[in-house]
PDB file of C-alpha atoms in Angstrom:
ATOM      1  CA  GLU A1259     137.707 190.738 -62.656  1.00 54.00           C
ATOM      2  CA  ALA A1260     140.307 191.356 -65.322  1.00 57.00           C
ATOM      3  CA  ASP A1261     139.435 190.430 -68.891  1.00 91.00           C
ATOM      4  CA  ILE A1262     142.715 189.094 -70.103  1.00 96.00           C
ATOM      5  CA  TYR A1263     143.040 185.692 -71.669  1.00 96.00           C
ATOM      6  CA  GLN A1264     145.876 183.366 -72.489  1.00 97.00           C
ATOM      7  CA  THR A1265     145.907 180.245 -74.618  1.00 97.00           C
ATOM      8  CA  PRO A1266     146.896 177.543 -74.372  1.00 97.00           C
ATOM      9  CA  ARG A1267     146.917 177.122 -70.589  1.00 96.00           C
ATOM     10  CA  TYR A1268     149.267 174.153 -70.834  1.00 96.00           C
ATOM     11  CA  LEU A1269     151.563 173.129 -73.670  1.00 97.00           C
ATOM     12  CA  VAL A1270     153.961 170.201 -73.941  1.00 97.00           C
ATOM     13  CA  ILE A1271     156.033 170.259 -77.094  1.00 97.00           C
ATOM     14  CA  GLY A1272     159.184 168.772 -78.558  1.00 96.00           C
ATOM     15  CA  THR A1273     162.492 170.514 -79.072  1.00 97.00           C
ATOM     16  CA  GLY A1274     162.796 172.541 -82.263  1.00 96.00           C
ATOM     17  CA  LYS A1275     159.105 173.271 -82.697  1.00 96.00           C
ATOM     18  CA  LYS A1276     157.815 176.753 -83.342  1.00 96.00           C
ATOM     19  CA  ILE A1277     155.166 177.890 -80.887  1.00 96.00           C
ATOM     20  CA  THR A1278     153.023 180.957 -80.357  1.00 97.00           C
ATOM     21  CA  LEU A1279     151.477 181.816 -77.023  1.00 98.00           C
ATOM     22  CA  GLU A1280     148.353 183.916 -77.360  1.00 98.00           C
ATOM     23  CA  CYS A1281     147.303 186.811 -75.146  1.00 98.00           C
ATOM     24  CA  SER A1282     144.246 188.978 -75.580  1.00 98.00           C
ATOM     25  CA  GLN A1283     142.627 191.630 -73.428  1.00 97.00           C
ATOM     26  CA  THR A1284     139.250 193.288 -73.801  1.00 95.00           C
ATOM     27  CA  MET A1285     139.883 196.277 -71.544  1.00 92.00           C
ATOM     28  CA  GLY A1286     141.316 198.529 -74.221  1.00 92.00           C
ATOM     29  CA  HIS A1287     144.621 198.797 -72.377  1.00 92.00           C
ATOM     30  CA  ASP A1288     147.480 200.322 -74.291  1.00 92.00           C
ATOM     31  CA  LYS A1289     150.264 198.650 -72.317  1.00 92.00           C
ATOM     32  CA  MET A1290     150.889 194.921 -72.412  1.00 95.00           C
ATOM     33  CA  TYR A1291     153.619 192.739 -70.942  1.00 94.00           C
ATOM     34  CA  TRP A1292     155.044 189.240 -71.001  1.00 96.00           C
ATOM     35  CA  TYR A1293     156.664 187.777 -67.899  1.00 95.00           C
ATOM     36  CA  GLN A1294     158.491 184.515 -67.371  1.00 95.00           C
ATOM     37  CA  GLN A1295     158.104 182.790 -64.024  1.00 93.00           C
ATOM     38  CA  ASP A1296     159.769 179.591 -62.884  1.00 89.00           C
ATOM     39  CA  PRO A1297     157.929 177.631 -60.157  1.00 81.00           C
ATOM     40  CA  GLY A1298     158.183 179.373 -56.835  1.00 77.00           C
ATOM     41  CA  MET A1299     160.226 182.232 -58.213  1.00 84.00           C
ATOM     42  CA  GLU A1300     159.683 185.883 -58.992  1.00 85.00           C
ATOM     43  CA  LEU A1301     158.351 187.267 -62.246  1.00 90.00           C
ATOM     44  CA  HIS A1302     160.823 188.476 -64.859  1.00 91.00           C
ATOM     45  CA  LEU A1303     159.765 190.900 -67.574  1.00 91.00           C
ATOM     46  CA  ILE A1304     160.758 189.637 -71.045  1.00 93.00           C
ATOM     47  CA  HIS A1305     158.757 191.899 -73.375  1.00 95.00           C
ATOM     48  CA  TYR A1306     156.467 194.895 -73.206  1.00 93.00           C
ATOM     49  CA  SER A1307     154.481 197.114 -75.518  1.00 94.00           C
ATOM     50  CA  TYR A1308     153.099 200.588 -75.033  1.00 91.00           C
ATOM     51  CA  GLY A1309     150.783 200.452 -78.026  1.00 93.00           C
ATOM     52  CA  VAL A1310     150.259 199.190 -81.544  1.00 96.00           C
ATOM     53  CA  ASN A1311     153.524 198.628 -83.427  1.00 95.00           C
ATOM     54  CA  SER A1312     155.512 199.281 -80.246  1.00 92.00           C
ATOM     55  CA  THR A1313     157.500 196.433 -78.702  1.00 94.00           C
ATOM     56  CA  GLU A1314     160.508 196.443 -76.398  1.00 92.00           C
ATOM     57  CA  LYS A1315     162.648 193.833 -74.713  1.00 91.00           C
ATOM     58  CA  GLY A1316     162.343 193.579 -70.957  1.00 88.00           C
ATOM     59  CA  ASP A1317     164.808 193.034 -68.163  1.00 81.00           C
ATOM     60  CA  LEU A1318     165.395 189.321 -68.770  1.00 82.00           C
ATOM     61  CA  SER A1319     166.946 188.262 -72.036  1.00 80.00           C
ATOM     62  CA  SER A1320     164.669 185.970 -73.999  1.00 84.00           C
ATOM     63  CA  GLU A1321     164.877 184.207 -77.344  1.00 90.00           C
ATOM     64  CA  SER A1322     161.201 184.839 -77.911  1.00 94.00           C
ATOM     65  CA  THR A1323     159.701 187.585 -80.059  1.00 95.00           C
ATOM     66  CA  VAL A1324     156.445 189.511 -79.809  1.00 97.00           C
ATOM     67  CA  SER A1325     154.207 191.552 -82.072  1.00 97.00           C
ATOM     68  CA  ARG A1326     151.500 194.152 -81.445  1.00 97.00           C
ATOM     69  CA  ILE A1327     149.416 194.618 -84.552  1.00 97.00           C
ATOM     70  CA  ARG A1328     146.184 195.177 -82.657  1.00 97.00           C
ATOM     71  CA  THR A1329     145.651 196.833 -79.289  1.00 96.00           C
ATOM     72  CA  GLU A1330     143.971 193.812 -77.785  1.00 97.00           C
ATOM     73  CA  HIS A1331     146.408 191.144 -78.991  1.00 97.00           C
ATOM     74  CA  PHE A1332     150.016 190.527 -77.924  1.00 98.00           C
ATOM     75  CA  PRO A1333     151.278 187.100 -79.038  1.00 98.00           C
ATOM     76  CA  LEU A1334     154.658 185.680 -78.050  1.00 97.00           C
ATOM     77  CA  THR A1335     156.533 183.384 -80.434  1.00 96.00           C
ATOM     78  CA  LEU A1336     159.401 180.953 -79.960  1.00 94.00           C
ATOM     79  CA  GLU A1337     160.878 180.012 -83.340  1.00 94.00           C
ATOM     80  CA  SER A1338     162.621 176.897 -82.037  1.00 95.00           C
ATOM     81  CA  ALA A1339     161.642 175.671 -78.598  1.00 95.00           C
ATOM     82  CA  ARG A1340     164.287 174.212 -76.290  1.00 95.00           C
ATOM     83  CA  PRO A1341     164.089 172.554 -72.857  1.00 96.00           C
ATOM     84  CA  SER A1342     165.539 175.731 -71.325  1.00 94.00           C
ATOM     85  CA  HIS A1343     162.333 177.496 -72.389  1.00 95.00           C
ATOM     86  CA  THR A1344     160.304 175.362 -69.993  1.00 96.00           C
ATOM     87  CA  SER A1345     158.575 177.825 -67.688  1.00 95.00           C
ATOM     88  CA  GLN A1346     155.332 179.645 -67.002  1.00 96.00           C
ATOM     89  CA  TYR A1347     154.607 182.630 -69.222  1.00 97.00           C
ATOM     90  CA  LEU A1348     152.321 185.343 -67.862  1.00 97.00           C
ATOM     91  CA  CYS A1349     150.735 188.085 -69.917  1.00 97.00           C
ATOM     92  CA  ALA A1350     149.583 191.342 -68.327  1.00 95.00           C
ATOM     93  CA  SER A1351     148.080 194.646 -69.381  1.00 94.00           C
ATOM     94  CA  SER A1352     147.631 198.082 -67.888  1.00 90.00           C
ATOM     95  CA  PRO A1353     146.098 201.365 -68.986  1.00 85.00           C
ATOM     96  CA  LEU A1354     148.198 204.391 -69.823  1.00 74.00           C
ATOM     97  CA  THR A1355     148.677 206.300 -66.583  1.00 68.00           C
ATOM     98  CA  GLY A1356     149.921 209.668 -67.715  1.00 56.00           C
ATOM     99  CA  THR A1357     151.600 211.352 -64.776  1.00 52.00           C
ATOM    100  CA  SER A1358     149.501 209.660 -62.108  1.00 55.00           C
ATOM    101  CA  GLY A1359     152.204 207.112 -61.429  1.00 57.00           C
ATOM    102  CA  ARG A1360     149.871 204.170 -61.028  1.00 66.00           C
ATOM    103  CA  ASN A1361     150.900 201.131 -62.975  1.00 70.00           C
ATOM    104  CA  GLU A1362     148.528 198.409 -61.829  1.00 83.00           C
ATOM    105  CA  GLN A1363     148.899 195.452 -64.107  1.00 89.00           C
ATOM    106  CA  PHE A1364     146.168 192.907 -64.720  1.00 91.00           C
ATOM    107  CA  PHE A1365     147.397 189.378 -65.307  1.00 95.00           C
ATOM    108  CA  GLY A1366     146.157 186.511 -67.390  1.00 96.00           C
ATOM    109  CA  PRO A1367     146.082 182.943 -66.021  1.00 95.00           C
ATOM    110  CA  GLY A1368     149.392 182.035 -67.622  1.00 96.00           C
ATOM    111  CA  THR A1369     150.651 179.380 -70.017  1.00 97.00           C
ATOM    112  CA  ARG A1370     152.705 176.592 -68.562  1.00 96.00           C
ATOM    113  CA  LEU A1371     155.157 175.475 -71.245  1.00 97.00           C
ATOM    114  CA  THR A1372     157.125 172.242 -71.123  1.00 97.00           C
ATOM    115  CA  VAL A1373     159.669 171.543 -73.852  1.00 97.00           C
ATOM    116  CA  LEU A1374     160.855 167.959 -74.027  1.00 96.00           C
TER     117      LEU A1374
ATOM    118  CA  GLY B1365     152.081 167.486 -59.048  1.00 32.00           C
ATOM    119  CA  GLU B1366     153.849 170.793 -59.329  1.00 34.00           C
ATOM    120  CA  SER B1367     157.076 171.297 -57.448  1.00 32.00           C
ATOM    121  CA  VAL B1368     156.816 174.849 -56.208  1.00 36.00           C
ATOM    122  CA  GLY B1369     157.756 176.872 -53.256  1.00 38.00           C
ATOM    123  CA  LEU B1370     161.156 175.320 -52.622  1.00 45.00           C
ATOM    124  CA  HIS B1371     162.815 178.692 -53.071  1.00 60.00           C
ATOM    125  CA  LEU B1372     160.209 180.772 -51.258  1.00 78.00           C
ATOM    126  CA  PRO B1373     160.153 181.814 -47.622  1.00 89.00           C
ATOM    127  CA  THR B1374     157.026 180.417 -46.053  1.00 92.00           C
ATOM    128  CA  LEU B1375     154.781 181.906 -43.409  1.00 95.00           C
ATOM    129  CA  SER B1376     152.501 179.458 -41.649  1.00 96.00           C
ATOM    130  CA  VAL B1377     149.634 180.817 -39.564  1.00 96.00           C
ATOM    131  CA  GLN B1378     146.542 179.488 -37.866  1.00 97.00           C
ATOM    132  CA  GLU B1379     143.161 180.338 -39.285  1.00 97.00           C
ATOM    133  CA  GLY B1380     141.844 183.453 -37.604  1.00 97.00           C
ATOM    134  CA  ASP B1381     145.261 184.843 -36.710  1.00 97.00           C
ATOM    135  CA  ASN B1382     146.709 187.966 -38.288  1.00 97.00           C
ATOM    136  CA  SER B1383     149.438 187.588 -40.896  1.00 97.00           C
ATOM    137  CA  ILE B1384     152.275 189.962 -41.671  1.00 97.00           C
ATOM    138  CA  ILE B1385     154.243 189.533 -44.881  1.00 97.00           C
ATOM    139  CA  ASN B1386     157.345 191.631 -45.368  1.00 95.00           C
ATOM    140  CA  CYS B1387     159.135 192.893 -48.432  1.00 94.00           C
ATOM    141  CA  ALA B1388     162.337 194.862 -48.916  1.00 93.00           C
ATOM    142  CA  TYR B1389     162.429 196.901 -52.096  1.00 91.00           C
ATOM    143  CA  SER B1390     165.524 198.028 -53.902  1.00 85.00           C
ATOM    144  CA  ASN B1391     164.989 201.380 -55.595  1.00 87.00           C
ATOM    145  CA  SER B1392     164.753 204.525 -53.494  1.00 89.00           C
ATOM    146  CA  ALA B1393     163.166 206.263 -56.500  1.00 88.00           C
ATOM    147  CA  SER B1394     160.183 203.902 -56.506  1.00 89.00           C
ATOM    148  CA  ASP B1395     157.011 205.895 -56.064  1.00 88.00           C
ATOM    149  CA  TYR B1396     154.267 203.305 -56.214  1.00 90.00           C
ATOM    150  CA  PHE B1397     153.962 199.846 -54.717  1.00 93.00           C
ATOM    151  CA  ILE B1398     151.587 196.957 -55.219  1.00 94.00           C
ATOM    152  CA  TRP B1399     150.886 193.722 -53.418  1.00 95.00           C
ATOM    153  CA  TYR B1400     149.802 190.783 -55.557  1.00 95.00           C
ATOM    154  CA  LYS B1401     148.391 187.415 -54.542  1.00 96.00           C
ATOM    155  CA  GLN B1402     149.104 184.384 -56.709  1.00 95.00           C
ATOM    156  CA  GLU B1403     147.234 181.157 -56.176  1.00 93.00           C
ATOM    157  CA  SER B1404     148.547 177.912 -57.581  1.00 89.00           C
ATOM    158  CA  GLY B1405     148.085 177.697 -61.327  1.00 85.00           C
ATOM    159  CA  LYS B1406     146.832 181.265 -61.676  1.00 89.00           C
ATOM    160  CA  GLY B1407     148.208 184.652 -62.579  1.00 92.00           C
ATOM    161  CA  PRO B1408     148.883 187.272 -59.895  1.00 94.00           C
ATOM    162  CA  GLN B1409     145.876 189.230 -58.645  1.00 94.00           C
ATOM    163  CA  PHE B1410     145.998 192.798 -57.368  1.00 92.00           C
ATOM    164  CA  ILE B1411     145.395 193.131 -53.627  1.00 94.00           C
ATOM    165  CA  ILE B1412     146.272 196.668 -52.622  1.00 95.00           C
ATOM    166  CA  ASP B1413     148.554 199.494 -53.660  1.00 94.00           C
ATOM    167  CA  ILE B1414     150.177 202.499 -52.012  1.00 95.00           C
ATOM    168  CA  ARG B1415     151.902 205.615 -53.269  1.00 92.00           C
ATOM    169  CA  SER B1416     155.197 206.755 -51.825  1.00 93.00           C
ATOM    170  CA  ASN B1417     153.592 209.848 -50.285  1.00 93.00           C
ATOM    171  CA  MET B1418     151.656 207.591 -47.912  1.00 95.00           C
ATOM    172  CA  ASP B1419     152.752 205.451 -44.957  1.00 97.00           C
ATOM    173  CA  LYS B1420     149.679 203.304 -44.605  1.00 97.00           C
ATOM    174  CA  ARG B1421     146.691 202.238 -46.625  1.00 97.00           C
ATOM    175  CA  GLN B1422     143.839 199.994 -45.601  1.00 96.00           C
ATOM    176  CA  GLY B1423     141.605 197.767 -47.635  1.00 94.00           C
ATOM    177  CA  GLN B1424     139.196 195.037 -46.742  1.00 92.00           C
ATOM    178  CA  ARG B1425     141.044 192.882 -44.176  1.00 96.00           C
ATOM    179  CA  VAL B1426     144.381 194.054 -45.589  1.00 97.00           C
ATOM    180  CA  THR B1427     146.696 196.896 -44.649  1.00 98.00           C
ATOM    181  CA  VAL B1428     149.882 197.931 -46.390  1.00 97.00           C
ATOM    182  CA  LEU B1429     152.593 199.800 -44.512  1.00 97.00           C
ATOM    183  CA  LEU B1430     155.421 201.630 -46.221  1.00 97.00           C
ATOM    184  CA  ASN B1431     158.663 202.659 -44.557  1.00 96.00           C
ATOM    185  CA  LYS B1432     160.691 204.595 -47.093  1.00 94.00           C
ATOM    186  CA  THR B1433     163.562 205.180 -44.687  1.00 94.00           C
ATOM    187  CA  VAL B1434     164.501 201.515 -44.698  1.00 94.00           C
ATOM    188  CA  LYS B1435     162.821 200.660 -48.023  1.00 94.00           C
ATOM    189  CA  HIS B1436     160.426 198.230 -46.427  1.00 95.00           C
ATOM    190  CA  LEU B1437     156.891 197.272 -47.291  1.00 95.00           C
ATOM    191  CA  SER B1438     154.564 195.018 -45.343  1.00 96.00           C
ATOM    192  CA  LEU B1439     151.176 193.465 -45.930  1.00 97.00           C
ATOM    193  CA  GLN B1440     148.976 192.724 -42.951  1.00 98.00           C
ATOM    194  CA  ILE B1441     146.047 190.350 -43.347  1.00 98.00           C
ATOM    195  CA  ALA B1442     143.516 190.350 -40.538  1.00 97.00           C
ATOM    196  CA  ALA B1443     141.716 187.189 -39.472  1.00 97.00           C
ATOM    197  CA  THR B1444     143.523 185.023 -41.994  1.00 97.00           C
ATOM    198  CA  GLN B1445     141.358 182.484 -43.786  1.00 97.00           C
ATOM    199  CA  PRO B1446     142.216 179.287 -45.682  1.00 96.00           C
ATOM    200  CA  GLY B1447     141.414 181.116 -48.921  1.00 96.00           C
ATOM    201  CA  ASP B1448     144.296 183.464 -48.204  1.00 97.00           C
ATOM    202  CA  SER B1449     146.774 180.641 -48.769  1.00 96.00           C
ATOM    203  CA  ALA B1450     148.852 181.710 -51.761  1.00 96.00           C
ATOM    204  CA  VAL B1451     152.142 183.282 -52.752  1.00 95.00           C
ATOM    205  CA  TYR B1452     152.298 187.027 -52.140  1.00 96.00           C
ATOM    206  CA  PHE B1453     154.512 189.315 -54.210  1.00 94.00           C
ATOM    207  CA  CYS B1454     155.347 192.935 -53.647  1.00 94.00           C
ATOM    208  CA  ALA B1455     156.111 195.071 -56.691  1.00 92.00           C
ATOM    209  CA  GLU B1456     157.754 198.475 -56.938  1.00 90.00           C
ATOM    210  CA  ASN B1457     157.151 200.945 -59.719  1.00 86.00           C
ATOM    211  CA  TYR B1458     159.475 203.688 -60.879  1.00 79.00           C
ATOM    212  CA  GLN B1459     160.247 205.782 -63.882  1.00 71.00           C
ATOM    213  CA  ASP B1460     163.088 204.207 -65.849  1.00 67.00           C
ATOM    214  CA  THR B1461     164.418 206.037 -68.902  1.00 59.00           C
ATOM    215  CA  GLY B1462     161.113 206.668 -70.567  1.00 59.00           C
ATOM    216  CA  ARG B1463     159.051 203.834 -69.197  1.00 64.00           C
ATOM    217  CA  ARG B1464     157.431 202.995 -65.948  1.00 65.00           C
ATOM    218  CA  ALA B1465     158.965 199.741 -64.755  1.00 69.00           C
ATOM    219  CA  LEU B1466     157.286 197.349 -62.351  1.00 80.00           C
ATOM    220  CA  THR B1467     159.758 195.092 -60.575  1.00 85.00           C
ATOM    221  CA  PHE B1468     158.562 192.110 -58.556  1.00 88.00           C
ATOM    222  CA  GLY B1469     160.079 190.781 -55.363  1.00 86.00           C
ATOM    223  CA  SER B1470     160.763 187.108 -54.767  1.00 85.00           C
ATOM    224  CA  GLY B1471     157.482 186.276 -53.036  1.00 91.00           C
ATOM    225  CA  THR B1472     156.366 184.737 -49.752  1.00 95.00           C
ATOM    226  CA  ARG B1473     154.205 181.655 -49.469  1.00 94.00           C
ATOM    227  CA  LEU B1474     151.409 181.969 -46.907  1.00 96.00           C
ATOM    228  CA  GLN B1475     150.043 178.711 -45.521  1.00 96.00           C
ATOM    229  CA  VAL B1476     146.912 178.920 -43.409  1.00 96.00           C
ATOM    230  CA  GLN B1477     146.367 176.011 -41.040  1.00 93.00           C
ATOM    231  CA  PRO B1478     142.708 175.239 -40.284  1.00 88.00           C
TER     232      PRO B1478
END
């Protein structure tokens, strides 16, 4: 079982509030990811990191920001939440694969965010 | 309750039957594929993977078939059980300008009838 944790699991918050979604993994993985998933829809990559002090934007544009100060921690921040940010946010991690090609990602349980 | 699944194709099977879930992938350069299972309220869980140099790989009750000619992937579940009810996603992995990108398909909801 993957050791990757997300808090909070559920969050209901008002428009304009600043929020931080936490993600931590205890597997020592170098690579970490944030996905956004609307109910019943596919996952969209919004941020990823290949190591400490490395962060990149993903395929889906997002107003959120991330930081990677420690290997095990990859928080996502929304400076001013809006109803359009209502979604599920999934954090994942994977080990560096070198040239092996494998890229199995281990997922956390997700944070379901509702912005009123 | 949660309103989910309205956009997903749904496969409904009887308990004990075999299930086949299909996925069309987009990138002919993809060299690694994964099937994930996502239960309601949880993150996706790894089921089985396959490299592009293989056509078939078997796990416990699951088999993945890869047809690179038509860019098609399938997941076969033998003797489907109620606990198999979930949304299943295929994901393709390829090298993309310095990073390995994992792209997820749109998912299929499997409903197992007792």
